[in-house]
Amino acid sequence: KIYMHEALKEEIRSLEASRFASLVELIGTFGEVGLSQAMIEKKQGLVEDVHRQWAMLVKKHEEVAAALQEELARHRELEKLLLEFSKNAEALEVWAEDTLDLVQQPVSFDSVDDVKSEEKSFQTLIKAMEAKKHELSALEKLALELRAAGVKENAYARFTIEDIKDKWGGLEKASNARATLFKAEEQVQNKHEEMRKEFARQAQALFDKLKPINDALVAEDGQLESLLNGALPLEEVTIEDHPAGMIDLSQYASGDATFQDPNVDDTVMNMRKRLGSLKRGLLMDAHDKLQEYVACKKLLHEQRPLWDAVRALDADMVAAKIVSNKYTKHTVPSLGAQWDGLERLIHDRMANIEKETAAKADALVQNNSSEKEKEKFFTDMFGHFDKAKNGKLELHEFEACLQIVDVELPKDKISELFVKGPMDLKSFLNFMKGKDQDKDTFEQIIEAFKVLASNKNHILHRELVSAKLVDAHIGFLEDRMPQLSGNQDRQFDYPAFVKGVYGLK
């Protein structure tokens, strides 16, 4: 419209310059052609009237042109406002969207410090929201101004003020929810912190109880006895405290009461007591050591309530999804390994003592008694079973003697000894001494195993089976021989087993 009025203005100026000059010049010629003065004046009046109307037209044109300029300026100002709204609305919408994603992002905490760190970052975001809230207010004011100016749509903007306000409302709602989460999580983490501290305290207490036991067992230089004297006096521990199923050495350490047997007479009883006395003398040191380990195991098991409490705390922490504990280096797996290791070490030490001492006890009378003691023992035995007191033993009397010394002999072998009649004392003593000398030596047993094992230093399960041993004997041997690894067919360390049987290292 402004361009049109500018063109019209030029046309008016051109007409005014040319047409009015022509009219004035034309009126000047009216007298020459004989027109009356009255007619000339009338024509002049007509020109003057046109001139006035022309002046009014020019004025109106100028007024319209000025109005159009004002409208142009207004539209230009509106254009600036529309562009400003579009730019600010776009920036605020993007910021709000990114911030909402950040606020709604899942979070996890493992400590109070984690909560405080996240909350500190969140407070920075809240301050940014306060600053952005002023931008939102300015944007609302600008939207009202545009609406008052009659603007219904903004071709430059992707988002309306309603879109921005909806997004902002969602952001405020999410922020309030996150603030509530921080408060609740701080309470939870404070509780978790107390659980961590309690676990650390209990775990350290358990470790402090287990470490001296472990150190004393490993040192073997009197520390064990010192530990037990301070924590559990040995006089309060009885040998019967050791686990059932092991070889019972109590009969060698607790008097003769365990030898009472109503099925035998006093003389046989005295013989058994004498055998027990010999064994007691040899095994007292082993008994004392075993008593120490029994006491040590009892001391370990006294920590069971503390161990159970530590595991219960750990279970509670696992249920609470607590994955770290800065207050301690101890864990249930590490403490469990220490506990199991101590139980295994004590059990193995006790088993070795009982195995070695049992082997020594069985061989004591035959291998370590003096010849004079043996002869007196066997002579007393002969005298007791010689019921006729004629210096002879009948077959059934001889069998009773064999039962006393735990000697097994086939019936046909016994019968061969009595082909010439009852047995005299000399023959009896020779037989007993012969059985003593007939005991297998360490070297003989090793050589026997080597034959079965094809000269290897270990024996396979199938080689034991090929020896035509009964299943019970195979099971007995395999339970006691250390098993080696690295072969599909089970293999066993028979030299270590034989050394243990003979009390060798």
Short mmCIF file of C-alpha atoms in Angstrom, two decimals, residues 121-458:
data_model
loop_
_atom_site.label_atom_id
_atom_site.label_comp_id
_atom_site.label_asym_id
_atom_site.label_seq_id
_atom_site.Cartn_x
_atom_site.Cartn_y
_atom_site.Cartn_z
CA SER A 121 23.85 -30.96 42.02
CA PHE A 122 20.07 -30.82 42.30
CA GLN A 123 20.21 -27.55 44.25
CA THR A 124 22.28 -26.05 41.45
CA LEU A 125 19.52 -27.07 39.07
CA ILE A 126 16.86 -25.52 41.35
CA LYS A 127 18.75 -22.19 41.29
CA ALA A 128 18.84 -22.37 37.51
CA MET A 129 15.08 -22.98 37.52
CA GLU A 130 14.57 -19.83 39.59
CA ALA A 131 16.49 -17.84 37.01
CA LYS A 132 14.56 -19.47 34.18
CA LYS A 133 11.30 -18.68 35.96
CA HIS A 134 11.97 -14.97 35.32
CA GLU A 135 12.39 -15.81 31.65
CA LEU A 136 9.04 -17.61 31.71
CA SER A 137 7.35 -14.56 33.28
CA ALA A 138 8.85 -12.30 30.62
CA LEU A 139 7.68 -14.71 27.93
CA GLU A 140 4.14 -14.69 29.37
CA LYS A 141 4.15 -10.88 29.37
CA LEU A 142 5.31 -10.85 25.76
CA ALA A 143 2.57 -13.30 24.79
CA LEU A 144 -0.06 -11.04 26.40
CA GLU A 145 1.33 -8.05 24.54
CA LEU A 146 1.13 -9.88 21.23
CA ARG A 147 -2.38 -11.05 22.00
CA ALA A 148 -3.42 -7.49 22.86
CA ALA A 149 -2.01 -6.39 19.52
CA GLY A 150 -4.37 -8.82 17.83
CA VAL A 151 -1.79 -11.48 17.02
CA LYS A 152 -3.43 -14.89 17.11
CA GLU A 153 -0.66 -16.98 15.60
CA ASN A 154 3.10 -16.74 15.43
CA ALA A 155 4.45 -18.18 12.22
CA TYR A 156 8.00 -18.04 13.58
CA ALA A 157 7.41 -20.07 16.76
CA ARG A 158 7.18 -23.87 17.14
CA PHE A 159 5.81 -23.56 20.68
CA THR A 160 2.99 -21.50 22.17
CA ILE A 161 3.02 -20.02 25.63
CA GLU A 162 0.65 -22.81 26.68
CA ASP A 163 3.18 -25.43 25.51
CA ILE A 164 5.92 -23.77 27.55
CA LYS A 165 3.76 -23.52 30.68
CA ASP A 166 2.74 -27.20 30.43
CA LYS A 167 6.37 -28.23 30.13
CA TRP A 168 7.31 -26.03 33.07
CA GLY A 169 4.53 -27.53 35.18
CA GLY A 170 5.87 -31.03 34.47
CA LEU A 171 9.36 -29.89 35.40
CA GLU A 172 8.20 -28.44 38.73
CA LYS A 173 6.28 -31.63 39.54
CA ALA A 174 9.33 -33.79 38.78
CA SER A 175 11.56 -31.48 40.82
CA ASN A 176 9.29 -31.74 43.84
CA ALA A 177 9.29 -35.53 43.51
CA ARG A 178 13.10 -35.58 43.30
CA ALA A 179 13.38 -33.39 46.43
CA THR A 180 11.09 -35.79 48.30
CA LEU A 181 13.21 -38.71 47.09
CA PHE A 182 16.37 -37.11 48.48
CA LYS A 183 14.82 -36.69 51.91
CA ALA A 184 13.58 -40.28 52.02
CA GLU A 185 16.83 -41.67 50.62
CA GLU A 186 18.92 -39.76 53.16
CA GLN A 187 16.99 -41.48 55.95
CA VAL A 188 17.52 -44.86 54.28
CA GLN A 189 21.23 -44.25 53.79
CA ASN A 190 21.64 -43.12 57.39
CA LYS A 191 20.14 -46.46 58.42
CA HIS A 192 22.44 -48.27 55.98
CA GLU A 193 25.39 -46.37 57.40
CA GLU A 194 24.57 -47.66 60.87
CA MET A 195 24.30 -51.19 59.45
CA ARG A 196 27.73 -50.81 57.85
CA LYS A 197 29.26 -49.57 61.09
CA GLU A 198 27.67 -52.40 63.08
CA PHE A 199 28.84 -54.99 60.57
CA ALA A 200 32.36 -53.52 60.67
CA ARG A 201 32.35 -53.63 64.47
CA GLN A 202 31.09 -57.22 64.64
CA ALA A 203 33.36 -58.39 61.80
CA GLN A 204 36.41 -56.85 63.46
CA ALA A 205 35.45 -58.42 66.79
CA LEU A 206 35.21 -61.83 65.10
CA PHE A 207 38.51 -61.33 63.29
CA ASP A 208 40.16 -60.33 66.57
CA LYS A 209 38.92 -63.61 68.07
CA LEU A 210 40.00 -65.78 65.12
CA LYS A 211 43.43 -64.27 64.45
CA PRO A 212 45.08 -65.37 67.75
CA ILE A 213 43.73 -68.89 67.21
CA ASN A 214 45.14 -68.98 63.69
CA ASP A 215 48.49 -67.49 64.79
CA ALA A 216 48.79 -70.01 67.64
CA LEU A 217 47.97 -72.97 65.37
CA VAL A 218 50.44 -71.87 62.71
CA ALA A 219 53.26 -70.98 65.14
CA GLU A 220 53.22 -74.22 67.17
CA ASP A 221 55.78 -72.79 69.60
CA GLY A 222 53.74 -72.71 72.77
CA GLN A 223 51.40 -69.94 71.60
CA LEU A 224 48.46 -72.36 71.50
CA GLU A 225 48.90 -73.37 75.11
CA SER A 226 49.33 -69.74 76.17
CA LEU A 227 46.20 -68.76 74.23
CA LEU A 228 44.15 -71.53 75.80
CA ASN A 229 45.41 -70.84 79.31
CA GLY A 230 44.26 -67.27 78.91
CA ALA A 231 40.94 -68.00 77.24
CA LEU A 232 39.87 -71.56 78.15
CA PRO A 233 41.78 -73.43 80.92
CA LEU A 234 42.57 -76.98 79.84
CA GLU A 235 41.27 -78.42 83.10
CA GLU A 236 37.81 -77.37 81.92
CA VAL A 237 38.18 -79.46 78.73
CA THR A 238 37.74 -83.23 78.59
CA ILE A 239 39.00 -85.47 75.83
CA GLU A 240 35.41 -86.61 75.24
CA ASP A 241 34.72 -83.15 73.74
CA HIS A 242 36.29 -84.24 70.44
CA PRO A 243 33.90 -85.16 67.63
CA ALA A 244 32.26 -88.58 67.65
CA GLY A 245 33.49 -90.97 65.01
CA MET A 246 37.20 -90.40 65.61
CA ILE A 247 39.37 -92.97 67.39
CA ASP A 248 38.59 -92.67 71.08
CA LEU A 249 41.81 -92.23 73.06
CA SER A 250 40.06 -91.57 76.35
CA GLN A 251 40.75 -95.10 77.57
CA TYR A 252 44.46 -94.35 77.43
CA ALA A 253 44.19 -91.17 79.43
CA SER A 254 41.40 -91.44 81.99
CA GLY A 255 42.16 -94.35 84.30
CA ASP A 256 41.05 -97.99 84.10
CA ALA A 257 37.30 -97.53 84.33
CA THR A 258 36.87 -97.92 80.59
CA PHE A 259 38.40 -101.41 80.76
CA GLN A 260 35.70 -102.83 83.03
CA ASP A 261 34.03 -105.77 81.32
CA PRO A 262 31.60 -107.99 83.27
CA ASN A 263 32.08 -110.81 80.75
CA VAL A 264 35.69 -111.64 81.73
CA ASP A 265 37.32 -112.65 85.03
CA ASP A 266 39.80 -110.61 87.09
CA THR A 267 42.96 -112.18 85.68
CA VAL A 268 42.03 -111.34 82.09
CA MET A 269 40.98 -107.90 83.31
CA ASN A 270 44.40 -107.40 84.89
CA MET A 271 46.07 -108.34 81.62
CA ARG A 272 44.02 -105.74 79.75
CA LYS A 273 44.79 -103.16 82.40
CA ARG A 274 48.49 -103.84 82.06
CA LEU A 275 48.23 -103.38 78.29
CA GLY A 276 46.30 -100.13 78.86
CA SER A 277 48.95 -98.90 81.28
CA LEU A 278 51.69 -99.44 78.73
CA LYS A 279 49.70 -97.53 76.14
CA ARG A 280 48.86 -94.72 78.57
CA GLY A 281 52.49 -94.09 79.29
CA LEU A 282 53.36 -93.72 75.62
CA LEU A 283 50.29 -91.71 74.58
CA MET A 284 50.07 -89.16 77.38
CA ASP A 285 51.93 -86.48 75.37
CA ALA A 286 49.67 -87.15 72.36
CA HIS A 287 46.65 -86.96 74.63
CA ASP A 288 47.76 -83.58 75.99
CA LYS A 289 48.25 -82.24 72.48
CA LEU A 290 44.88 -83.60 71.40
CA GLN A 291 43.34 -81.99 74.46
CA GLU A 292 44.81 -78.66 73.33
CA TYR A 293 43.19 -78.99 69.91
CA VAL A 294 39.88 -80.03 71.46
CA ALA A 295 40.05 -76.93 73.64
CA CYS A 296 41.03 -74.85 70.60
CA LYS A 297 37.99 -76.11 68.67
CA LYS A 298 35.80 -75.43 71.68
CA LEU A 299 37.22 -71.89 71.85
CA LEU A 300 36.51 -71.47 68.13
CA HIS A 301 32.94 -72.70 68.49
CA GLU A 302 32.36 -70.28 71.35
CA GLN A 303 32.59 -67.59 68.66
CA ARG A 304 29.70 -69.17 66.73
CA PRO A 305 27.09 -66.67 68.04
CA LEU A 306 29.32 -63.81 66.89
CA TRP A 307 29.85 -65.49 63.50
CA ASP A 308 26.09 -66.04 63.15
CA ALA A 309 25.48 -62.38 64.02
CA VAL A 310 27.96 -61.25 61.34
CA ARG A 311 26.28 -63.43 58.71
CA ALA A 312 22.82 -62.19 59.75
CA LEU A 313 24.00 -58.59 59.37
CA ASP A 314 25.46 -59.42 55.97
CA ALA A 315 22.14 -60.97 54.89
CA ASP A 316 20.32 -57.80 55.97
CA MET A 317 22.82 -55.70 54.00
CA VAL A 318 22.38 -57.85 50.90
CA ALA A 319 18.59 -57.53 51.22
CA ALA A 320 19.03 -53.76 51.51
CA LYS A 321 21.24 -53.82 48.36
CA ILE A 322 24.25 -52.46 50.22
CA VAL A 323 27.21 -53.22 47.97
CA SER A 324 30.14 -51.56 49.75
CA ASN A 325 31.41 -50.82 53.24
CA LYS A 326 34.13 -48.22 53.72
CA TYR A 327 34.39 -49.02 57.43
CA THR A 328 35.94 -52.48 57.07
CA LYS A 329 38.00 -54.67 54.76
CA HIS A 330 36.35 -57.80 56.15
CA THR A 331 33.59 -59.63 54.26
CA VAL A 332 31.55 -62.72 54.98
CA PRO A 333 33.45 -64.70 52.29
CA SER A 334 36.84 -63.72 53.77
CA LEU A 335 35.75 -64.42 57.35
CA GLY A 336 34.05 -67.64 56.23
CA ALA A 337 37.25 -68.80 54.55
CA GLN A 338 39.16 -68.04 57.76
CA TRP A 339 36.57 -69.86 59.89
CA ASP A 340 36.46 -72.92 57.62
CA GLY A 341 40.24 -72.95 57.38
CA LEU A 342 40.56 -73.02 61.17
CA GLU A 343 38.01 -75.82 61.52
CA ARG A 344 39.76 -77.81 58.80
CA LEU A 345 43.19 -77.22 60.31
CA ILE A 346 42.07 -78.26 63.79
CA HIS A 347 40.25 -81.31 62.43
CA ASP A 348 43.29 -82.38 60.36
CA ARG A 349 45.67 -81.89 63.28
CA MET A 350 43.42 -83.94 65.57
CA ALA A 351 42.94 -86.63 62.94
CA ASN A 352 46.70 -86.90 62.39
CA ILE A 353 47.38 -87.14 66.12
CA GLU A 354 44.71 -89.79 66.61
CA LYS A 355 45.83 -91.76 63.56
CA GLU A 356 49.48 -91.69 64.58
CA THR A 357 48.84 -92.43 68.23
CA ALA A 358 46.40 -95.21 67.41
CA ALA A 359 49.01 -96.83 65.15
CA LYS A 360 51.62 -96.49 67.87
CA ALA A 361 49.25 -97.89 70.47
CA ASP A 362 48.51 -100.95 68.35
CA ALA A 363 52.22 -101.62 67.77
CA LEU A 364 53.39 -100.71 71.27
CA VAL A 365 53.31 -104.09 73.00
CA GLN A 366 54.68 -105.95 69.99
CA ASN A 367 57.38 -103.47 68.93
CA ASN A 368 58.35 -101.36 71.93
CA SER A 369 57.94 -103.52 75.06
CA SER A 370 61.06 -105.20 76.40
CA GLU A 371 61.46 -108.91 75.77
CA LYS A 372 61.22 -109.50 79.51
CA GLU A 373 57.90 -107.63 79.76
CA LYS A 374 56.53 -109.54 76.78
CA GLU A 375 57.56 -112.91 78.18
CA LYS A 376 56.10 -112.13 81.61
CA PHE A 377 52.85 -110.94 80.01
CA PHE A 378 52.50 -114.07 77.86
CA THR A 379 53.53 -116.34 80.75
CA ASP A 380 50.86 -114.84 82.99
CA MET A 381 48.36 -115.30 80.21
CA PHE A 382 49.38 -118.97 79.78
CA GLY A 383 49.09 -119.58 83.52
CA HIS A 384 45.64 -118.10 83.66
CA PHE A 385 44.21 -120.19 80.83
CA ASP A 386 45.93 -123.37 81.98
CA LYS A 387 42.83 -124.36 83.94
CA ALA A 388 44.16 -127.84 84.68
CA LYS A 389 47.44 -126.35 85.96
CA ASN A 390 49.38 -129.09 84.20
CA GLY A 391 51.56 -126.80 82.09
CA LYS A 392 49.46 -127.44 78.97
CA LEU A 393 46.90 -125.42 76.99
CA GLU A 394 43.97 -127.07 75.32
CA LEU A 395 42.84 -125.85 71.91
CA HIS A 396 39.92 -123.78 73.26
CA GLU A 397 42.19 -122.25 75.92
CA PHE A 398 44.69 -121.25 73.24
CA GLU A 399 41.91 -119.61 71.20
CA ALA A 400 40.97 -117.52 74.24
CA CYS A 401 44.59 -116.29 74.47
CA LEU A 402 44.51 -115.25 70.81
CA GLN A 403 41.42 -113.15 71.51
CA ILE A 404 43.22 -111.30 74.30
CA VAL A 405 46.06 -110.15 72.01
CA ASP A 406 43.78 -109.58 68.98
CA VAL A 407 45.49 -112.23 66.84
CA GLU A 408 43.36 -113.83 64.11
CA LEU A 409 44.34 -117.32 62.95
CA PRO A 410 42.41 -119.66 60.67
CA LYS A 411 40.89 -122.75 62.30
CA ASP A 412 43.00 -125.14 60.23
CA LYS A 413 46.20 -123.35 61.28
CA ILE A 414 45.20 -123.62 64.93
CA SER A 415 44.42 -127.31 64.49
CA GLU A 416 47.90 -127.90 63.00
CA LEU A 417 49.44 -126.49 66.21
CA PHE A 418 47.58 -129.13 68.24
CA VAL A 419 48.29 -132.20 66.07
CA LYS A 420 50.66 -133.57 68.75
CA GLY A 421 48.33 -132.64 71.60
CA PRO A 422 48.03 -129.75 74.07
CA MET A 423 50.53 -126.86 73.81
CA ASP A 424 53.20 -126.37 76.49
CA LEU A 425 54.54 -123.01 77.76
CA LYS A 426 57.67 -123.06 75.57
CA SER A 427 55.67 -123.68 72.40
CA PHE A 428 53.21 -120.97 73.44
CA LEU A 429 55.97 -118.40 74.02
CA ASN A 430 57.67 -119.32 70.74
CA PHE A 431 54.37 -118.89 68.90
CA MET A 432 53.67 -115.49 70.46
CA LYS A 433 57.20 -114.22 69.76
CA GLY A 434 56.91 -115.53 66.21
CA LYS A 435 53.69 -113.60 65.67
CA ASP A 436 55.49 -110.52 66.98
CA GLN A 437 58.35 -110.95 64.51
CA ASP A 438 55.91 -111.74 61.73
CA LYS A 439 54.59 -108.16 61.76
CA ASP A 440 55.00 -106.43 58.39
CA THR A 441 57.68 -103.73 58.28
CA PHE A 442 57.30 -100.28 56.71
CA GLU A 443 59.51 -101.35 53.80
CA GLN A 444 57.45 -104.51 53.23
CA ILE A 445 54.19 -102.57 53.05
CA ILE A 446 55.71 -100.00 50.65
CA GLU A 447 57.07 -102.81 48.47
CA ALA A 448 53.63 -104.48 48.39
CA PHE A 449 52.00 -101.24 47.23
CA LYS A 450 54.71 -100.74 44.59
CA VAL A 451 53.96 -104.16 43.13
CA LEU A 452 50.26 -103.31 42.83
CA ALA A 453 51.07 -99.82 41.47
CA SER A 454 53.52 -101.07 38.80
CA ASN A 455 56.41 -99.36 40.61
CA LYS A 456 54.71 -95.92 40.60
CA ASN A 457 54.67 -93.60 43.61
CA HIS A 458 50.89 -93.55 43.52
#
